[in-house]
PDB file of C-alpha atoms in Angstrom:
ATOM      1  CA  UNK A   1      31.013   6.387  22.537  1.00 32.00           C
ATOM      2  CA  UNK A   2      27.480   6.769  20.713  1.00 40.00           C
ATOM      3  CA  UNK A   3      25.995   4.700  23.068  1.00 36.00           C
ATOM      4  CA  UNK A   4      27.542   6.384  26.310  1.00 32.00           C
ATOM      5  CA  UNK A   5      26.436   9.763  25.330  1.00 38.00           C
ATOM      6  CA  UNK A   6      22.579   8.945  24.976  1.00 40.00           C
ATOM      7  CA  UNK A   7      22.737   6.974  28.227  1.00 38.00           C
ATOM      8  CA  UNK A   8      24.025   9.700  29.935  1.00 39.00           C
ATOM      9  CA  UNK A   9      22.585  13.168  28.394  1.00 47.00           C
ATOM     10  CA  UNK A  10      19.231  12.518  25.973  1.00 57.00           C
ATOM     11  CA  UNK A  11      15.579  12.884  27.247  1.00 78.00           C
ATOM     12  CA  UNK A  12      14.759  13.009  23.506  1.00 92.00           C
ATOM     13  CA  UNK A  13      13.970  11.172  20.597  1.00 95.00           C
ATOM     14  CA  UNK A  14      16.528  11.982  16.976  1.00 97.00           C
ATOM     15  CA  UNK A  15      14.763  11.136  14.059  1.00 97.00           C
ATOM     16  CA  UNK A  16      16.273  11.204  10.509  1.00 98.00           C
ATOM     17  CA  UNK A  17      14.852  10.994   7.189  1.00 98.00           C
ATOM     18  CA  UNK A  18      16.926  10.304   4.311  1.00 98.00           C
ATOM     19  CA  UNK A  19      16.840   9.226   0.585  1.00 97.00           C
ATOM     20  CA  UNK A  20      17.104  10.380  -3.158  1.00 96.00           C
ATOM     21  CA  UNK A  21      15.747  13.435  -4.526  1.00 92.00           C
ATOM     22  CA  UNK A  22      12.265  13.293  -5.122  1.00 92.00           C
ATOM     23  CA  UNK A  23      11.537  10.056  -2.718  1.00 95.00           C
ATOM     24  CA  UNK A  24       8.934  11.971  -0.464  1.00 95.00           C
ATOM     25  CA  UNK A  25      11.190  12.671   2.822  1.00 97.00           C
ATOM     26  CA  UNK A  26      10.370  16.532   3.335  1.00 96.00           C
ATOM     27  CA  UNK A  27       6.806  15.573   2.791  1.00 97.00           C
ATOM     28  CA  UNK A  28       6.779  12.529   5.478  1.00 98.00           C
ATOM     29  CA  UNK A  29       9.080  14.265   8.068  1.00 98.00           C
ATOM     30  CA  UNK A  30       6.733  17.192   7.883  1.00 98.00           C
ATOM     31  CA  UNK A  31       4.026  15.076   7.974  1.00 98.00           C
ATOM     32  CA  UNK A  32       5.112  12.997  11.297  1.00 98.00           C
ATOM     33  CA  UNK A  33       5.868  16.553  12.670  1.00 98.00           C
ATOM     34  CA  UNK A  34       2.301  17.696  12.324  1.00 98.00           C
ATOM     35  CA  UNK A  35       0.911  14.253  13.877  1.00 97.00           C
ATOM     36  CA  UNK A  36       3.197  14.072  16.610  1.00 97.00           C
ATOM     37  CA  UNK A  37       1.870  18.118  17.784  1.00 97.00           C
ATOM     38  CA  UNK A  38      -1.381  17.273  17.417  1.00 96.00           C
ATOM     39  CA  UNK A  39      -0.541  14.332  20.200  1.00 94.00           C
ATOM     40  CA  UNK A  40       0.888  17.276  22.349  1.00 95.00           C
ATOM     41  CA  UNK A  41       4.356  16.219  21.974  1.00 95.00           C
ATOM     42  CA  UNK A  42       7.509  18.534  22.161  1.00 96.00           C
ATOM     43  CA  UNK A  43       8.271  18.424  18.583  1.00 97.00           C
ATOM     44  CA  UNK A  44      11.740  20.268  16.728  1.00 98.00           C
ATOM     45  CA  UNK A  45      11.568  20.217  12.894  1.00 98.00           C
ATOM     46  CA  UNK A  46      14.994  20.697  10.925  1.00 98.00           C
ATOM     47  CA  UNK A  47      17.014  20.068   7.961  1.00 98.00           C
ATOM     48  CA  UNK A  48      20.560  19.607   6.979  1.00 97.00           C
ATOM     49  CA  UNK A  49      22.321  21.294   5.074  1.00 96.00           C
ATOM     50  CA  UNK A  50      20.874  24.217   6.823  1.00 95.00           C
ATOM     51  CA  UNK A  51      18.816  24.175  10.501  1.00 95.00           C
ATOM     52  CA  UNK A  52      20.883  27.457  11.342  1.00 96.00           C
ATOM     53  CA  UNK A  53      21.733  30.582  10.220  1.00 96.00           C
ATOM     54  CA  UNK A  54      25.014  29.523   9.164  1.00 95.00           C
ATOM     55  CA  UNK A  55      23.979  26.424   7.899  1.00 95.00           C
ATOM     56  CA  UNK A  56      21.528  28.056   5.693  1.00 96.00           C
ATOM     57  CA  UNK A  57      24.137  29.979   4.036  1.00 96.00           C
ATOM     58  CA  UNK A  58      26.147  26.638   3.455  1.00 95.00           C
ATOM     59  CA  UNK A  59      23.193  25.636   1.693  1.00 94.00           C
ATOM     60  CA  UNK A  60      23.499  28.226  -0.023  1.00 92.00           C
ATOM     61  CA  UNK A  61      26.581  27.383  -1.300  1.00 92.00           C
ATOM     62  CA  UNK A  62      25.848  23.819  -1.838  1.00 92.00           C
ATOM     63  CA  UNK A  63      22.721  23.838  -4.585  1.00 91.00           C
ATOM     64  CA  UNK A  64      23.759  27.112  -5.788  1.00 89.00           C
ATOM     65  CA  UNK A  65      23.351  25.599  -9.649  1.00 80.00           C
ATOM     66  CA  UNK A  66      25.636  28.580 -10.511  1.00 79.00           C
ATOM     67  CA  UNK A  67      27.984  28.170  -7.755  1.00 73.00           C
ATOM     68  CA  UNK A  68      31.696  27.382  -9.274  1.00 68.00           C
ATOM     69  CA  UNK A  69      33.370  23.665  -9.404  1.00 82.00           C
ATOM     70  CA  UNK A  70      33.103  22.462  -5.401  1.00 89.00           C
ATOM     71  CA  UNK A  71      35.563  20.061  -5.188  1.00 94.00           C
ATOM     72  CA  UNK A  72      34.171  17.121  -3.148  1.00 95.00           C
ATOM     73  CA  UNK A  73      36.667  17.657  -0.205  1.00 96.00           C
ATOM     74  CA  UNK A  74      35.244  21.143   0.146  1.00 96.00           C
ATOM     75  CA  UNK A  75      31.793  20.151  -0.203  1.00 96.00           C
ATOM     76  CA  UNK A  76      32.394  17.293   2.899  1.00 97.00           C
ATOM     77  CA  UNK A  77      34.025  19.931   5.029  1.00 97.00           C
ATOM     78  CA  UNK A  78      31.253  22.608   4.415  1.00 97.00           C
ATOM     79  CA  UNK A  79      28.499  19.696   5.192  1.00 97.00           C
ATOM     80  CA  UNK A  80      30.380  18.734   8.581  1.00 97.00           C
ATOM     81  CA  UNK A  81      31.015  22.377   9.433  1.00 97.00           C
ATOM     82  CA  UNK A  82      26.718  23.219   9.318  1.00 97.00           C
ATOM     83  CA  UNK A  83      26.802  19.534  11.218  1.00 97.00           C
ATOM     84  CA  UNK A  84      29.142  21.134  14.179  1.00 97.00           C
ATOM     85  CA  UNK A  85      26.442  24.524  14.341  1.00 97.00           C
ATOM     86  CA  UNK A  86      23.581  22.488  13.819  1.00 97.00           C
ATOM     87  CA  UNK A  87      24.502  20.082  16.676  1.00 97.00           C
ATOM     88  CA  UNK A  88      25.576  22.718  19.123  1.00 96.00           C
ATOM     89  CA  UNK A  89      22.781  25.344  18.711  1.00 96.00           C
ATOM     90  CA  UNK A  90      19.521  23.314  17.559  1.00 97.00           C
ATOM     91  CA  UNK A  91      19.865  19.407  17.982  1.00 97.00           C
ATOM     92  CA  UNK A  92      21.933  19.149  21.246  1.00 96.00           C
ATOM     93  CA  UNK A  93      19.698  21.398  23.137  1.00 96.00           C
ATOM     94  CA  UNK A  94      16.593  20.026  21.658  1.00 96.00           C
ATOM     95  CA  UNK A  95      17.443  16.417  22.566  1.00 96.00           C
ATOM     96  CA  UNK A  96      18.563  17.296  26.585  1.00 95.00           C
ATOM     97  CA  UNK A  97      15.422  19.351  26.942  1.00 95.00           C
ATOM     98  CA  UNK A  98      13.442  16.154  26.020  1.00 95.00           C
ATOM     99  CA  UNK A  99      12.338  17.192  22.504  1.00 97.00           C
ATOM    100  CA  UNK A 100      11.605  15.098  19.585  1.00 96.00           C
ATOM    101  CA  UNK A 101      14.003  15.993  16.966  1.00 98.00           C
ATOM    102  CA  UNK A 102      13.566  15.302  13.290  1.00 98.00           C
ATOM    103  CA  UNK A 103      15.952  16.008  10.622  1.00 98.00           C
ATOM    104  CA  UNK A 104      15.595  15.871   7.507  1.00 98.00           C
ATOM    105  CA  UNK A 105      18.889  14.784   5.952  1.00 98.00           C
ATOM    106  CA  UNK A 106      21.609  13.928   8.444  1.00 98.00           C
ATOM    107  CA  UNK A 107      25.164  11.516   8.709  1.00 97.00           C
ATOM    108  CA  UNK A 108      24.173   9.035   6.012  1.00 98.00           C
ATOM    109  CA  UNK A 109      23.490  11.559   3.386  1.00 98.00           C
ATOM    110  CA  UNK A 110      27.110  12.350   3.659  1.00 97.00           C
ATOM    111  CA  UNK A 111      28.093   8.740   3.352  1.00 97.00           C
ATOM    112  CA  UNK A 112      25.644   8.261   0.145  1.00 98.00           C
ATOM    113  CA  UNK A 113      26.304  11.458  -0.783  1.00 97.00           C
ATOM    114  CA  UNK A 114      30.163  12.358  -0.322  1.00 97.00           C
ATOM    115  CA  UNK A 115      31.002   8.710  -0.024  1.00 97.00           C
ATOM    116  CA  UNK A 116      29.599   6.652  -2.817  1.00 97.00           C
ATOM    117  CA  UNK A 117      28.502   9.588  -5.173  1.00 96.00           C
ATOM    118  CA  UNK A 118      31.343  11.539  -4.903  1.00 96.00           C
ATOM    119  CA  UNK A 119      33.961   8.900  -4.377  1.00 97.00           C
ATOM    120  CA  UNK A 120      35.620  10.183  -1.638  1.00 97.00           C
ATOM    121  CA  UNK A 121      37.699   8.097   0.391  1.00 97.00           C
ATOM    122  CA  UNK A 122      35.179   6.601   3.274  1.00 95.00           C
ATOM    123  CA  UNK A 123      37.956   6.477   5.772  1.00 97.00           C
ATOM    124  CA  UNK A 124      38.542  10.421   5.800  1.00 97.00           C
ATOM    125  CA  UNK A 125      34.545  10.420   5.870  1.00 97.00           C
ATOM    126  CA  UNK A 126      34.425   8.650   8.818  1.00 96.00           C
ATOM    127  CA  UNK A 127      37.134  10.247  10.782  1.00 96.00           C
ATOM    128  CA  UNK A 128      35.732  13.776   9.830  1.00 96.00           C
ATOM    129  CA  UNK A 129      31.837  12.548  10.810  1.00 96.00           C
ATOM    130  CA  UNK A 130      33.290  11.212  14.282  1.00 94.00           C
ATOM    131  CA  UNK A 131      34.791  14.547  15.034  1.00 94.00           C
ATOM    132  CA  UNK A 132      31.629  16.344  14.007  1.00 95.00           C
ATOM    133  CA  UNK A 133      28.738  13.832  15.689  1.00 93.00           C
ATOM    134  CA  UNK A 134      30.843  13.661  19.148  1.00 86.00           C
ATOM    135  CA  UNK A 135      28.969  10.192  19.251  1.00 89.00           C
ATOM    136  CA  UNK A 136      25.597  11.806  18.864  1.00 94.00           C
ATOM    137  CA  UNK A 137      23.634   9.760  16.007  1.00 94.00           C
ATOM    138  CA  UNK A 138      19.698   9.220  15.555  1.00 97.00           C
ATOM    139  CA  UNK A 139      17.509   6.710  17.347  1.00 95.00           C
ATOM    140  CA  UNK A 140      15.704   5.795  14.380  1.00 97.00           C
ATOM    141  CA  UNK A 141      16.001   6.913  10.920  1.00 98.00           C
ATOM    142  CA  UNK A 142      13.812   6.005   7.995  1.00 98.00           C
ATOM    143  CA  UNK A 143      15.169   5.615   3.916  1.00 98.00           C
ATOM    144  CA  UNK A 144      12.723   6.014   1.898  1.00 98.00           C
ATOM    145  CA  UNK A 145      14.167   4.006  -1.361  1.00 98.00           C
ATOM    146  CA  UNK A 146      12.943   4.856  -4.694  1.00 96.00           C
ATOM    147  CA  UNK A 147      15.335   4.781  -8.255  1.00 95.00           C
ATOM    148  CA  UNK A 148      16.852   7.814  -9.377  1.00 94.00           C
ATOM    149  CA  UNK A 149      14.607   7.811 -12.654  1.00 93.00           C
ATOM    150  CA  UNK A 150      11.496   7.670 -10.721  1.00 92.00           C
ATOM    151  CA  UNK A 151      12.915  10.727  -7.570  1.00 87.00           C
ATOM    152  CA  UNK A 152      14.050  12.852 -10.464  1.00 84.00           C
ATOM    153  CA  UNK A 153      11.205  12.227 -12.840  1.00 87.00           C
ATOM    154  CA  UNK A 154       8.835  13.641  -9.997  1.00 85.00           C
ATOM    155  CA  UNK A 155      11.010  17.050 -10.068  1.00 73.00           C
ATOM    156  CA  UNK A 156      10.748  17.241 -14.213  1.00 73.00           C
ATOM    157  CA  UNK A 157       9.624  20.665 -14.998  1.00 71.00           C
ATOM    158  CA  UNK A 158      11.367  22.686 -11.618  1.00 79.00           C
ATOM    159  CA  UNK A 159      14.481  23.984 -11.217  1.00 81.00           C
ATOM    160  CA  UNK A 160      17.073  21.725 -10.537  1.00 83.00           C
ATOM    161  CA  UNK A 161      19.533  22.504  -7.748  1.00 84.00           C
ATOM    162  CA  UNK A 162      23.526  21.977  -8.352  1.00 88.00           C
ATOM    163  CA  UNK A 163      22.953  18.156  -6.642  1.00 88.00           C
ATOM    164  CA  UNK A 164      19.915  17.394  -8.606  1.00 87.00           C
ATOM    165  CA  UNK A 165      21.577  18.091 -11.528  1.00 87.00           C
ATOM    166  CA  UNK A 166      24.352  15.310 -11.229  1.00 90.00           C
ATOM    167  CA  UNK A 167      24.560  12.146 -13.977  1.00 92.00           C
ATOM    168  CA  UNK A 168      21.805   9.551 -13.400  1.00 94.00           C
ATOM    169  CA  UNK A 169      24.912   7.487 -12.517  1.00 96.00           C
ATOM    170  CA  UNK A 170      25.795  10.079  -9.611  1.00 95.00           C
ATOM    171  CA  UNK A 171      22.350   9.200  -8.473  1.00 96.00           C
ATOM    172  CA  UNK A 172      22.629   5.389  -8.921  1.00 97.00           C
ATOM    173  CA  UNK A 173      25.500   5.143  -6.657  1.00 97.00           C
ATOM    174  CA  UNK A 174      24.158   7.568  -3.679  1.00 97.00           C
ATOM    175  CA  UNK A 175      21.310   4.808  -4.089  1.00 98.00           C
ATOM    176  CA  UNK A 176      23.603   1.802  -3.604  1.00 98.00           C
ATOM    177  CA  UNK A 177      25.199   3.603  -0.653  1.00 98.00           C
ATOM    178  CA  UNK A 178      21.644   3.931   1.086  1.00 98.00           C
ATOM    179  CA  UNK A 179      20.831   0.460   0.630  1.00 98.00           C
ATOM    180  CA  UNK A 180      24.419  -0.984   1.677  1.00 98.00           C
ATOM    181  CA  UNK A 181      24.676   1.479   5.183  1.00 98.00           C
ATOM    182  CA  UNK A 182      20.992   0.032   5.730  1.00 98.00           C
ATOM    183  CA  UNK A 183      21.701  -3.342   5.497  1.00 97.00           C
ATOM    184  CA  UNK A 184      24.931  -2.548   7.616  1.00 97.00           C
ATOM    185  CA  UNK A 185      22.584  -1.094  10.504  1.00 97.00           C
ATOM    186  CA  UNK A 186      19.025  -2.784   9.679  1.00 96.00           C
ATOM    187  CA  UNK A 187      18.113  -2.115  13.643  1.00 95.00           C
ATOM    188  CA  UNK A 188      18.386   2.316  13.249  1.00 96.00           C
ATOM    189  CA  UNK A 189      17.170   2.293   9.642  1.00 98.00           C
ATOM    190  CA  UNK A 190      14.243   1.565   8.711  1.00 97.00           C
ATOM    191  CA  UNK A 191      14.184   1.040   4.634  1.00 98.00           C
ATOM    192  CA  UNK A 192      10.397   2.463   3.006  1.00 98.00           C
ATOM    193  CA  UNK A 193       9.248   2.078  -0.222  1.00 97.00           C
ATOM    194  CA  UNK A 194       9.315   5.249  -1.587  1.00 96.00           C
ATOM    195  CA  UNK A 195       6.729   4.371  -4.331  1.00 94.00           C
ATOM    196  CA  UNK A 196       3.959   3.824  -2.181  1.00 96.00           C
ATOM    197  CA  UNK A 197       1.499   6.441  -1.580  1.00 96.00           C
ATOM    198  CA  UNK A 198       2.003   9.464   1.054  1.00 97.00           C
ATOM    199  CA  UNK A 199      -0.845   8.240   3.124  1.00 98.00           C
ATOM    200  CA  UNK A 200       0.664   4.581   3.280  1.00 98.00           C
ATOM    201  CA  UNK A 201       4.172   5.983   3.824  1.00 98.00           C
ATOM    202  CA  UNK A 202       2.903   8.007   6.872  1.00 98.00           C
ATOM    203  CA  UNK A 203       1.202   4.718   8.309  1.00 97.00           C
ATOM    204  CA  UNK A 204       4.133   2.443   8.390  1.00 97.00           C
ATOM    205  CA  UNK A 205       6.114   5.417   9.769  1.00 98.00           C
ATOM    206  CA  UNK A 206       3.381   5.859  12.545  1.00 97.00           C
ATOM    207  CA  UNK A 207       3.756   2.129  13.150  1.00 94.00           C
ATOM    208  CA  UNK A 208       7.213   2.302  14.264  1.00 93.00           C
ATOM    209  CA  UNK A 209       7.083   5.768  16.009  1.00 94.00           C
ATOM    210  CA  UNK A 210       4.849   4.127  18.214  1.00 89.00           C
ATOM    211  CA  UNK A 211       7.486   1.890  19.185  1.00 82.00           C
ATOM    212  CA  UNK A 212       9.656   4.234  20.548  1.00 76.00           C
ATOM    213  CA  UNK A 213       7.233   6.683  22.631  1.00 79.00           C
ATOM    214  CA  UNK A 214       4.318   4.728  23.414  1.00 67.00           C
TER     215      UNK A 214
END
């Protein structure tokens, strides 16, 4: 199905970036944004939760540090709900119109996420991330891997959001859910370490970017 769909309807390229809090993503997606429009290229820069109106206010919702006891059904069927919108107004269109998508967050933050930190049954994540994708997945997607103590250490002194907040051991099983879906799919991601510097980050990155579009 995932397959079928990009033969048939993508002139673009999806790339995800994913990982802990604190591991640098925001800063390298942004950064291969800004390299790739200097190079002239067609170029859409988003972020899940969010990427749309309504998935902003989901967001909302989601690291509100105040916000009430989510339980962790209704926090997966909030994410996959600003998945649907996101898809259908921002990545779909992007990707047939030839763009270069990159997304910060995307499907495997729900399986670290939802799935390992939360607990919830991967079976019902599954089924609810097939009806939400409709076989639409990234080309590439780069995990930038870093321990919890070092990704939450670099935050120390801001305002943690309701996600940040969670038990080190919350954190230490989102990790081992990274590092088990990329050695499930070692071809799509591409594991980083996350405590290198920006600049060498941004290199490797570069490196396989080049890969796909020349």
């Amino acid at each position: 199905m995932d397959n079928l769909w990009w033969r048939g309807n993508s002139r673009g390229l999806f790339i995800t970036f994913e990982g802990l809090e604190g591991c640098g993503k925001t800063t390298q997606a942004r950064l291969l944004y800004e390299y790739l429009i200097k190079r002239g290229k067609r170029v859409i820069l988003t972020q899940e939760p969010g990427g749309t109106e309504i998935g902003a206010k989901i967001r909302e919702i989601l690291l509100d540090k105040d916000q009430g006891e989510l339980h962790p059904l209704t926090e997966l069927f909030l994410l996959n709900a600003g998945r649907i919108q996101h898809l259908i107004e921002k990545i779909i269109p992007g990707l047939k119109e030839g763009y270069i998508v990159i997304c910060d967050r995307f499907m495997d933050s729900t399986f670290a996420y939802q799935g390992y930190g939360r607990g919830i049954d991967r079976e019902i994540i599954r089924r609810l991330d097939e009806i939400s994708r409709q076989g639409i997945r990234p080309h590439i997607t780069f995990l930038i891997d870093i321990s919890p103590e070092i990704g939450l250490m670099r935050h120390s002194g801001k305002e943690l959001d309701r996600i940040e907040k969670e038990s080190i051991d919350f954190h230490r099983a989102v990790r081992e859910g990274y590092l088990e879906l990329a050695r499930n799919e070692p071809e799509r991601i591409k594991l980083l370490n996350g405590e290198r510097s920006i600049e060498e980050i941004h290199g490797i990155i570069i490196q396989y970017i080049t890969g796909f579009i020349g």
